[in-house]
Amino acid sequence: PDAADCSQREDWSWRICVGANPAYDAFPMQHQIFYPSGKGKSLWYDPVFCVETLDNELIWCKRHYRVTPRRHWSADEAGAPEGASPGAWTLNTLDNGMVSEEKWTTVDAADDLSWAVLHYSGAARRAGQSYVGALLCTPDGEWPADCRSGENLERIRRAFRSCDLELWELFGGTTEKSYMWDDTFTTWKEDNPPPLDRIGDISITSWRAKEREKAFADKQNA
């Protein structure tokens, strides 16, 4: 059969519609880019998101995560075979000199990939900080039109409840509108397209070093 419209190839995997952690999910126009590594069974994850600076300017930011399969705790209780669990991943990155490790789980997803609910928990080791939350991800960043009422809405509600969250606790929008994709941001994006190119098979440390060199060269040429 033909692929569903929302599973057609784009430069991104998902856009974040709403999330449960204002400190983590509140950045506007978040693009999630997942792609396979050329080595082994791991993936790379390159989130691209917008940040408003102290000077009230909008800029694009980017991160680079290594993604490896992991075994979910429920697999042991269910007596599942040894090995990684489908939809369970560990994400690692280096952010501002601190190593962060996050555990991500696919809670539920529509058969046609028109939405997915992802749960995460993580920690920045040296800072002694931990965080937890969940995301509703869609291809365009808007709440799915057929999930604003009825059983489809209840299915998303159940997914978040399994993460100990209610829909009213989510940050970034409602079933009618995702504030992270409002006209203020999307109009700016038209003249400032996001850097959606894949970073590729390069270590997080090496990529960070290249970014510092690029920033220094840009400053010298300014």
PDB file of C-alpha atoms in Angstrom:
ATOM      1  CA  PRO A   1       0.000   0.000   0.000  1.00  0.00           C
ATOM      2  CA  ASP A   2       0.994   3.630  -0.413  1.00  0.00           C
ATOM      3  CA  ALA A   3       2.722   5.243   2.552  1.00  0.00           C
ATOM      4  CA  ALA A   4       0.634   7.498   4.760  1.00  0.00           C
ATOM      5  CA  ASP A   5       0.929  11.179   3.910  1.00  0.00           C
ATOM      6  CA  CYS A   6       2.497  11.993   7.274  1.00  0.00           C
ATOM      7  CA  SER A   7       5.194   9.344   6.820  1.00  0.00           C
ATOM      8  CA  GLN A   8       6.513  10.852   3.591  1.00  0.00           C
ATOM      9  CA  ARG A   9      10.167  11.824   3.758  1.00  0.00           C
ATOM     10  CA  GLU A  10      10.919  15.232   5.229  1.00  0.00           C
ATOM     11  CA  ASP A  11      14.129  16.778   6.504  1.00  0.00           C
ATOM     12  CA  TRP A  12      12.948  16.035  10.049  1.00  0.00           C
ATOM     13  CA  SER A  13      11.430  13.034  11.823  1.00  0.00           C
ATOM     14  CA  TRP A  14       8.982  14.852  14.091  1.00  0.00           C
ATOM     15  CA  ARG A  15       8.073  18.305  15.312  1.00  0.00           C
ATOM     16  CA  ILE A  16       7.162  18.803  18.965  1.00  0.00           C
ATOM     17  CA  CYS A  17       3.577  19.877  19.548  1.00  0.00           C
ATOM     18  CA  VAL A  18       3.395  19.999  23.365  1.00  0.00           C
ATOM     19  CA  GLY A  19       5.514  18.783  26.267  1.00  0.00           C
ATOM     20  CA  ALA A  20       5.455  18.425  30.027  1.00  0.00           C
ATOM     21  CA  ASN A  21       8.648  20.192  31.103  1.00  0.00           C
ATOM     22  CA  PRO A  22       8.794  23.976  30.494  1.00  0.00           C
ATOM     23  CA  ALA A  23      12.566  24.050  30.945  1.00  0.00           C
ATOM     24  CA  TYR A  24      13.101  21.353  28.331  1.00  0.00           C
ATOM     25  CA  ASP A  25      10.137  21.445  25.960  1.00  0.00           C
ATOM     26  CA  ALA A  26       9.382  25.148  25.753  1.00  0.00           C
ATOM     27  CA  PHE A  27      11.804  26.083  22.982  1.00  0.00           C
ATOM     28  CA  PRO A  28       9.799  27.033  19.884  1.00  0.00           C
ATOM     29  CA  MET A  29       9.838  25.173  16.585  1.00  0.00           C
ATOM     30  CA  GLN A  30      11.600  22.039  17.774  1.00  0.00           C
ATOM     31  CA  HIS A  31      12.550  19.646  14.986  1.00  0.00           C
ATOM     32  CA  GLN A  32      13.542  16.109  15.926  1.00  0.00           C
ATOM     33  CA  ILE A  33      15.910  14.459  13.459  1.00  0.00           C
ATOM     34  CA  PHE A  34      16.628  10.756  14.002  1.00  0.00           C
ATOM     35  CA  TYR A  35      18.791   8.789  11.568  1.00  0.00           C
ATOM     36  CA  PRO A  36      20.844   5.578  11.621  1.00  0.00           C
ATOM     37  CA  SER A  37      24.528   5.496  12.327  1.00  0.00           C
ATOM     38  CA  GLY A  38      26.752   3.908   9.737  1.00  0.00           C
ATOM     39  CA  LYS A  39      28.256   1.819  12.525  1.00  0.00           C
ATOM     40  CA  GLY A  40      26.341  -0.803  14.488  1.00  0.00           C
ATOM     41  CA  LYS A  41      22.735  -0.581  15.640  1.00  0.00           C
ATOM     42  CA  SER A  42      22.843   2.902  17.139  1.00  0.00           C
ATOM     43  CA  LEU A  43      21.156   6.064  15.870  1.00  0.00           C
ATOM     44  CA  TRP A  44      21.922   9.752  15.945  1.00  0.00           C
ATOM     45  CA  TYR A  45      19.478  12.386  17.156  1.00  0.00           C
ATOM     46  CA  ASP A  46      19.953  16.023  16.122  1.00  0.00           C
ATOM     47  CA  PRO A  47      17.321  18.319  17.674  1.00  0.00           C
ATOM     48  CA  VAL A  48      17.035  21.768  16.085  1.00  0.00           C
ATOM     49  CA  PHE A  49      15.164  24.456  18.010  1.00  0.00           C
ATOM     50  CA  CYS A  50      14.677  28.198  18.291  1.00  0.00           C
ATOM     51  CA  VAL A  51      15.941  30.276  21.228  1.00  0.00           C
ATOM     52  CA  GLU A  52      15.118  33.858  22.148  1.00  0.00           C
ATOM     53  CA  THR A  53      18.266  35.612  23.394  1.00  0.00           C
ATOM     54  CA  LEU A  54      18.562  38.213  26.139  1.00  0.00           C
ATOM     55  CA  ASP A  55      18.687  40.786  23.334  1.00  0.00           C
ATOM     56  CA  ASN A  56      15.242  39.603  22.152  1.00  0.00           C
ATOM     57  CA  GLU A  57      16.707  38.028  19.025  1.00  0.00           C
ATOM     58  CA  LEU A  58      15.690  34.634  17.666  1.00  0.00           C
ATOM     59  CA  ILE A  59      18.435  32.164  16.786  1.00  0.00           C
ATOM     60  CA  TRP A  60      18.588  28.496  15.835  1.00  0.00           C
ATOM     61  CA  CYS A  61      20.364  26.017  18.114  1.00  0.00           C
ATOM     62  CA  LYS A  62      21.345  22.446  17.472  1.00  0.00           C
ATOM     63  CA  ARG A  63      22.447  19.435  19.540  1.00  0.00           C
ATOM     64  CA  HIS A  64      23.931  16.029  18.707  1.00  0.00           C
ATOM     65  CA  TYR A  65      22.967  12.864  20.646  1.00  0.00           C
ATOM     66  CA  ARG A  66      24.125   9.280  20.335  1.00  0.00           C
ATOM     67  CA  VAL A  67      21.120   6.936  20.583  1.00  0.00           C
ATOM     68  CA  THR A  68      21.542   3.289  21.627  1.00  0.00           C
ATOM     69  CA  PRO A  69      18.900   0.576  22.173  1.00  0.00           C
ATOM     70  CA  ARG A  70      18.211  -0.398  25.771  1.00  0.00           C
ATOM     71  CA  ARG A  71      16.149  -2.897  27.680  1.00  0.00           C
ATOM     72  CA  HIS A  72      13.030  -1.462  29.314  1.00  0.00           C
ATOM     73  CA  TRP A  73      12.355  -2.437  32.926  1.00  0.00           C
ATOM     74  CA  SER A  74       8.928  -3.845  32.021  1.00  0.00           C
ATOM     75  CA  ALA A  75      10.572  -6.471  29.802  1.00  0.00           C
ATOM     76  CA  ASP A  76      12.022  -8.199  32.871  1.00  0.00           C
ATOM     77  CA  GLU A  77       8.646  -8.263  34.617  1.00  0.00           C
ATOM     78  CA  ALA A  78       6.998  -9.715  31.505  1.00  0.00           C
ATOM     79  CA  GLY A  79       9.670 -12.365  31.101  1.00  0.00           C
ATOM     80  CA  ALA A  80      10.584 -11.106  27.622  1.00  0.00           C
ATOM     81  CA  PRO A  81      13.629 -12.536  25.814  1.00  0.00           C
ATOM     82  CA  GLU A  82      17.025 -11.011  26.514  1.00  0.00           C
ATOM     83  CA  GLY A  83      18.070  -7.956  24.535  1.00  0.00           C
ATOM     84  CA  ALA A  84      16.893  -4.439  23.865  1.00  0.00           C
ATOM     85  CA  SER A  85      13.197  -3.559  23.989  1.00  0.00           C
ATOM     86  CA  PRO A  86      11.417  -2.047  20.973  1.00  0.00           C
ATOM     87  CA  GLY A  87      10.933   1.696  21.409  1.00  0.00           C
ATOM     88  CA  ALA A  88      13.369   2.019  24.337  1.00  0.00           C
ATOM     89  CA  TRP A  89      16.552   4.068  23.874  1.00  0.00           C
ATOM     90  CA  THR A  90      19.367   5.734  25.791  1.00  0.00           C
ATOM     91  CA  LEU A  91      20.483   9.170  24.545  1.00  0.00           C
ATOM     92  CA  ASN A  92      23.852  10.707  25.421  1.00  0.00           C
ATOM     93  CA  THR A  93      25.254  14.133  24.619  1.00  0.00           C
ATOM     94  CA  LEU A  94      27.765  16.728  25.766  1.00  0.00           C
ATOM     95  CA  ASP A  95      26.112  20.065  26.506  1.00  0.00           C
ATOM     96  CA  ASN A  96      28.114  23.048  27.762  1.00  0.00           C
ATOM     97  CA  GLY A  97      30.804  20.764  29.111  1.00  0.00           C
ATOM     98  CA  MET A  98      28.376  18.462  30.930  1.00  0.00           C
ATOM     99  CA  VAL A  99      27.504  14.904  29.968  1.00  0.00           C
ATOM    100  CA  SER A 100      23.768  14.259  29.842  1.00  0.00           C
ATOM    101  CA  GLU A 101      22.157  10.837  29.700  1.00  0.00           C
ATOM    102  CA  GLU A 102      18.483  10.390  28.915  1.00  0.00           C
ATOM    103  CA  LYS A 103      16.222   7.350  28.728  1.00  0.00           C
ATOM    104  CA  TRP A 104      13.508   7.658  26.074  1.00  0.00           C
ATOM    105  CA  THR A 105      10.499   5.371  25.592  1.00  0.00           C
ATOM    106  CA  THR A 106       7.833   5.311  22.912  1.00  0.00           C
ATOM    107  CA  VAL A 107       4.607   5.244  24.937  1.00  0.00           C
ATOM    108  CA  ASP A 108       2.148   5.078  22.028  1.00  0.00           C
ATOM    109  CA  ALA A 109       1.932   6.087  18.383  1.00  0.00           C
ATOM    110  CA  ALA A 110      -0.757   6.218  15.711  1.00  0.00           C
ATOM    111  CA  ASP A 111      -0.665   3.458  13.117  1.00  0.00           C
ATOM    112  CA  ASP A 112      -0.179   6.045  10.367  1.00  0.00           C
ATOM    113  CA  LEU A 113       2.483   7.940  12.387  1.00  0.00           C
ATOM    114  CA  SER A 114       0.316  11.044  12.572  1.00  0.00           C
ATOM    115  CA  TRP A 115       1.395  11.361  16.238  1.00  0.00           C
ATOM    116  CA  ALA A 116       3.569   9.768  18.886  1.00  0.00           C
ATOM    117  CA  VAL A 117       3.878  10.189  22.642  1.00  0.00           C
ATOM    118  CA  LEU A 118       7.451   9.877  23.921  1.00  0.00           C
ATOM    119  CA  HIS A 119       8.518   9.758  27.566  1.00  0.00           C
ATOM    120  CA  TYR A 120      11.985  10.776  28.735  1.00  0.00           C
ATOM    121  CA  SER A 121      13.971  10.975  31.961  1.00  0.00           C
ATOM    122  CA  GLY A 122      17.492  12.272  32.185  1.00  0.00           C
ATOM    123  CA  ALA A 123      20.271  13.724  34.266  1.00  0.00           C
ATOM    124  CA  ALA A 124      23.227  16.062  33.865  1.00  0.00           C
ATOM    125  CA  ARG A 125      25.791  14.202  35.944  1.00  0.00           C
ATOM    126  CA  ARG A 126      28.220  16.937  37.007  1.00  0.00           C
ATOM    127  CA  ALA A 127      25.437  19.434  37.685  1.00  0.00           C
ATOM    128  CA  GLY A 128      23.506  16.951  39.796  1.00  0.00           C
ATOM    129  CA  GLN A 129      20.300  17.831  37.956  1.00  0.00           C
ATOM    130  CA  SER A 130      17.601  15.437  36.790  1.00  0.00           C
ATOM    131  CA  TYR A 131      14.484  15.959  34.722  1.00  0.00           C
ATOM    132  CA  VAL A 132      11.523  14.006  33.415  1.00  0.00           C
ATOM    133  CA  GLY A 133       8.725  14.660  30.953  1.00  0.00           C
ATOM    134  CA  ALA A 134       6.804  13.547  27.904  1.00  0.00           C
ATOM    135  CA  LEU A 135       6.154  14.890  24.413  1.00  0.00           C
ATOM    136  CA  LEU A 136       3.435  14.795  21.810  1.00  0.00           C
ATOM    137  CA  CYS A 137       5.183  14.755  18.454  1.00  0.00           C
ATOM    138  CA  THR A 138       3.549  15.227  15.070  1.00  0.00           C
ATOM    139  CA  PRO A 139       4.838  15.752  11.516  1.00  0.00           C
ATOM    140  CA  ASP A 140       3.864  19.445  11.450  1.00  0.00           C
ATOM    141  CA  GLY A 141       3.933  20.420  15.142  1.00  0.00           C
ATOM    142  CA  GLU A 142       0.156  20.851  15.331  1.00  0.00           C
ATOM    143  CA  TRP A 143      -2.282  18.729  17.333  1.00  0.00           C
ATOM    144  CA  PRO A 144      -3.677  16.031  14.973  1.00  0.00           C
ATOM    145  CA  ALA A 145      -7.028  17.173  13.614  1.00  0.00           C
ATOM    146  CA  ASP A 146      -8.667  13.791  14.177  1.00  0.00           C
ATOM    147  CA  CYS A 147      -7.459  13.629  17.804  1.00  0.00           C
ATOM    148  CA  ARG A 148      -9.218  16.700  19.169  1.00  0.00           C
ATOM    149  CA  SER A 149     -12.174  14.713  20.477  1.00  0.00           C
ATOM    150  CA  GLY A 150     -13.505  11.207  20.772  1.00  0.00           C
ATOM    151  CA  GLU A 151     -11.537   7.991  21.110  1.00  0.00           C
ATOM    152  CA  ASN A 152      -8.393   9.303  19.435  1.00  0.00           C
ATOM    153  CA  LEU A 153      -8.145  12.110  21.988  1.00  0.00           C
ATOM    154  CA  GLU A 154      -8.729   9.613  24.788  1.00  0.00           C
ATOM    155  CA  ARG A 155      -5.932   7.437  23.425  1.00  0.00           C
ATOM    156  CA  ILE A 156      -3.476  10.340  23.684  1.00  0.00           C
ATOM    157  CA  ARG A 157      -4.844  11.165  27.140  1.00  0.00           C
ATOM    158  CA  ARG A 158      -4.233   7.558  28.254  1.00  0.00           C
ATOM    159  CA  ALA A 159      -0.690   7.682  26.902  1.00  0.00           C
ATOM    160  CA  PHE A 160       0.126  10.752  28.999  1.00  0.00           C
ATOM    161  CA  ARG A 161      -1.639   9.322  32.033  1.00  0.00           C
ATOM    162  CA  SER A 162       0.647   6.306  31.824  1.00  0.00           C
ATOM    163  CA  CYS A 163       3.442   8.892  32.301  1.00  0.00           C
ATOM    164  CA  ASP A 164       1.586  10.294  35.357  1.00  0.00           C
ATOM    165  CA  LEU A 165       0.575  13.384  33.397  1.00  0.00           C
ATOM    166  CA  GLU A 166      -2.734  15.008  32.535  1.00  0.00           C
ATOM    167  CA  LEU A 167      -3.268  16.956  29.312  1.00  0.00           C
ATOM    168  CA  TRP A 168      -3.793  20.201  31.214  1.00  0.00           C
ATOM    169  CA  GLU A 169      -0.235  19.896  32.576  1.00  0.00           C
ATOM    170  CA  LEU A 170       1.346  20.039  29.121  1.00  0.00           C
ATOM    171  CA  PHE A 171       3.226  23.131  28.031  1.00  0.00           C
ATOM    172  CA  GLY A 172       3.162  24.687  24.573  1.00  0.00           C
ATOM    173  CA  GLY A 173      -0.422  24.637  23.381  1.00  0.00           C
ATOM    174  CA  THR A 174      -3.846  23.037  23.332  1.00  0.00           C
ATOM    175  CA  THR A 175      -5.753  20.674  21.097  1.00  0.00           C
ATOM    176  CA  GLU A 176      -6.567  23.703  18.952  1.00  0.00           C
ATOM    177  CA  LYS A 177      -3.174  25.395  18.668  1.00  0.00           C
ATOM    178  CA  SER A 178       0.486  24.732  19.391  1.00  0.00           C
ATOM    179  CA  TYR A 179       1.946  28.015  20.621  1.00  0.00           C
ATOM    180  CA  MET A 180       5.425  26.805  19.731  1.00  0.00           C
ATOM    181  CA  TRP A 181       4.452  27.077  16.067  1.00  0.00           C
ATOM    182  CA  ASP A 182       2.500  30.341  16.092  1.00  0.00           C
ATOM    183  CA  ASP A 183       2.862  33.046  13.435  1.00  0.00           C
ATOM    184  CA  THR A 184       5.459  34.984  15.419  1.00  0.00           C
ATOM    185  CA  PHE A 185       7.933  32.147  15.005  1.00  0.00           C
ATOM    186  CA  THR A 186       6.909  30.681  11.654  1.00  0.00           C
ATOM    187  CA  THR A 187       7.031  34.092   9.959  1.00  0.00           C
ATOM    188  CA  TRP A 188      10.603  34.559  11.209  1.00  0.00           C
ATOM    189  CA  LYS A 189      11.424  31.031  10.027  1.00  0.00           C
ATOM    190  CA  GLU A 190      10.499  31.892   6.449  1.00  0.00           C
ATOM    191  CA  ASP A 191      13.481  34.257   6.248  1.00  0.00           C
ATOM    192  CA  ASN A 192      15.665  32.189   8.577  1.00  0.00           C
ATOM    193  CA  PRO A 193      15.325  28.510   7.640  1.00  0.00           C
ATOM    194  CA  PRO A 194      16.406  25.989  10.293  1.00  0.00           C
ATOM    195  CA  PRO A 195      19.730  24.130   9.873  1.00  0.00           C
ATOM    196  CA  LEU A 196      18.256  20.695   9.270  1.00  0.00           C
ATOM    197  CA  ASP A 197      21.307  19.060   7.705  1.00  0.00           C
ATOM    198  CA  ARG A 198      22.410  15.903   9.515  1.00  0.00           C
ATOM    199  CA  ILE A 199      25.583  16.174  11.561  1.00  0.00           C
ATOM    200  CA  GLY A 200      26.370  12.551  10.726  1.00  0.00           C
ATOM    201  CA  ASP A 201      28.793   9.947  12.048  1.00  0.00           C
ATOM    202  CA  ILE A 202      31.020  12.220  14.088  1.00  0.00           C
ATOM    203  CA  SER A 203      31.515  12.024  17.831  1.00  0.00           C
ATOM    204  CA  ILE A 204      29.793  14.577  20.019  1.00  0.00           C
ATOM    205  CA  THR A 205      33.168  15.885  21.233  1.00  0.00           C
ATOM    206  CA  SER A 206      34.496  16.294  17.687  1.00  0.00           C
ATOM    207  CA  TRP A 207      31.334  18.061  16.545  1.00  0.00           C
ATOM    208  CA  ARG A 208      31.533  20.449  19.489  1.00  0.00           C
ATOM    209  CA  ALA A 209      35.155  21.232  18.612  1.00  0.00           C
ATOM    210  CA  LYS A 210      34.200  21.991  15.015  1.00  0.00           C
ATOM    211  CA  GLU A 211      31.381  24.266  16.197  1.00  0.00           C
ATOM    212  CA  ARG A 212      33.802  26.233  18.391  1.00  0.00           C
ATOM    213  CA  GLU A 213      36.224  26.607  15.495  1.00  0.00           C
ATOM    214  CA  LYS A 214      33.424  27.783  13.224  1.00  0.00           C
ATOM    215  CA  ALA A 215      32.172  30.303  15.790  1.00  0.00           C
ATOM    216  CA  PHE A 216      35.696  31.664  16.258  1.00  0.00           C
ATOM    217  CA  ALA A 217      36.201  32.001  12.483  1.00  0.00           C
ATOM    218  CA  ASP A 218      32.848  33.771  12.098  1.00  0.00           C
ATOM    219  CA  LYS A 219      33.811  36.193  14.851  1.00  0.00           C
ATOM    220  CA  GLN A 220      37.158  36.903  13.224  1.00  0.00           C
ATOM    221  CA  ASN A 221      35.498  37.597   9.873  1.00  0.00           C
ATOM    222  CA  ALA A 222      32.737  39.769  11.301  1.00  0.00           C
TER     223      ALA A 222
END
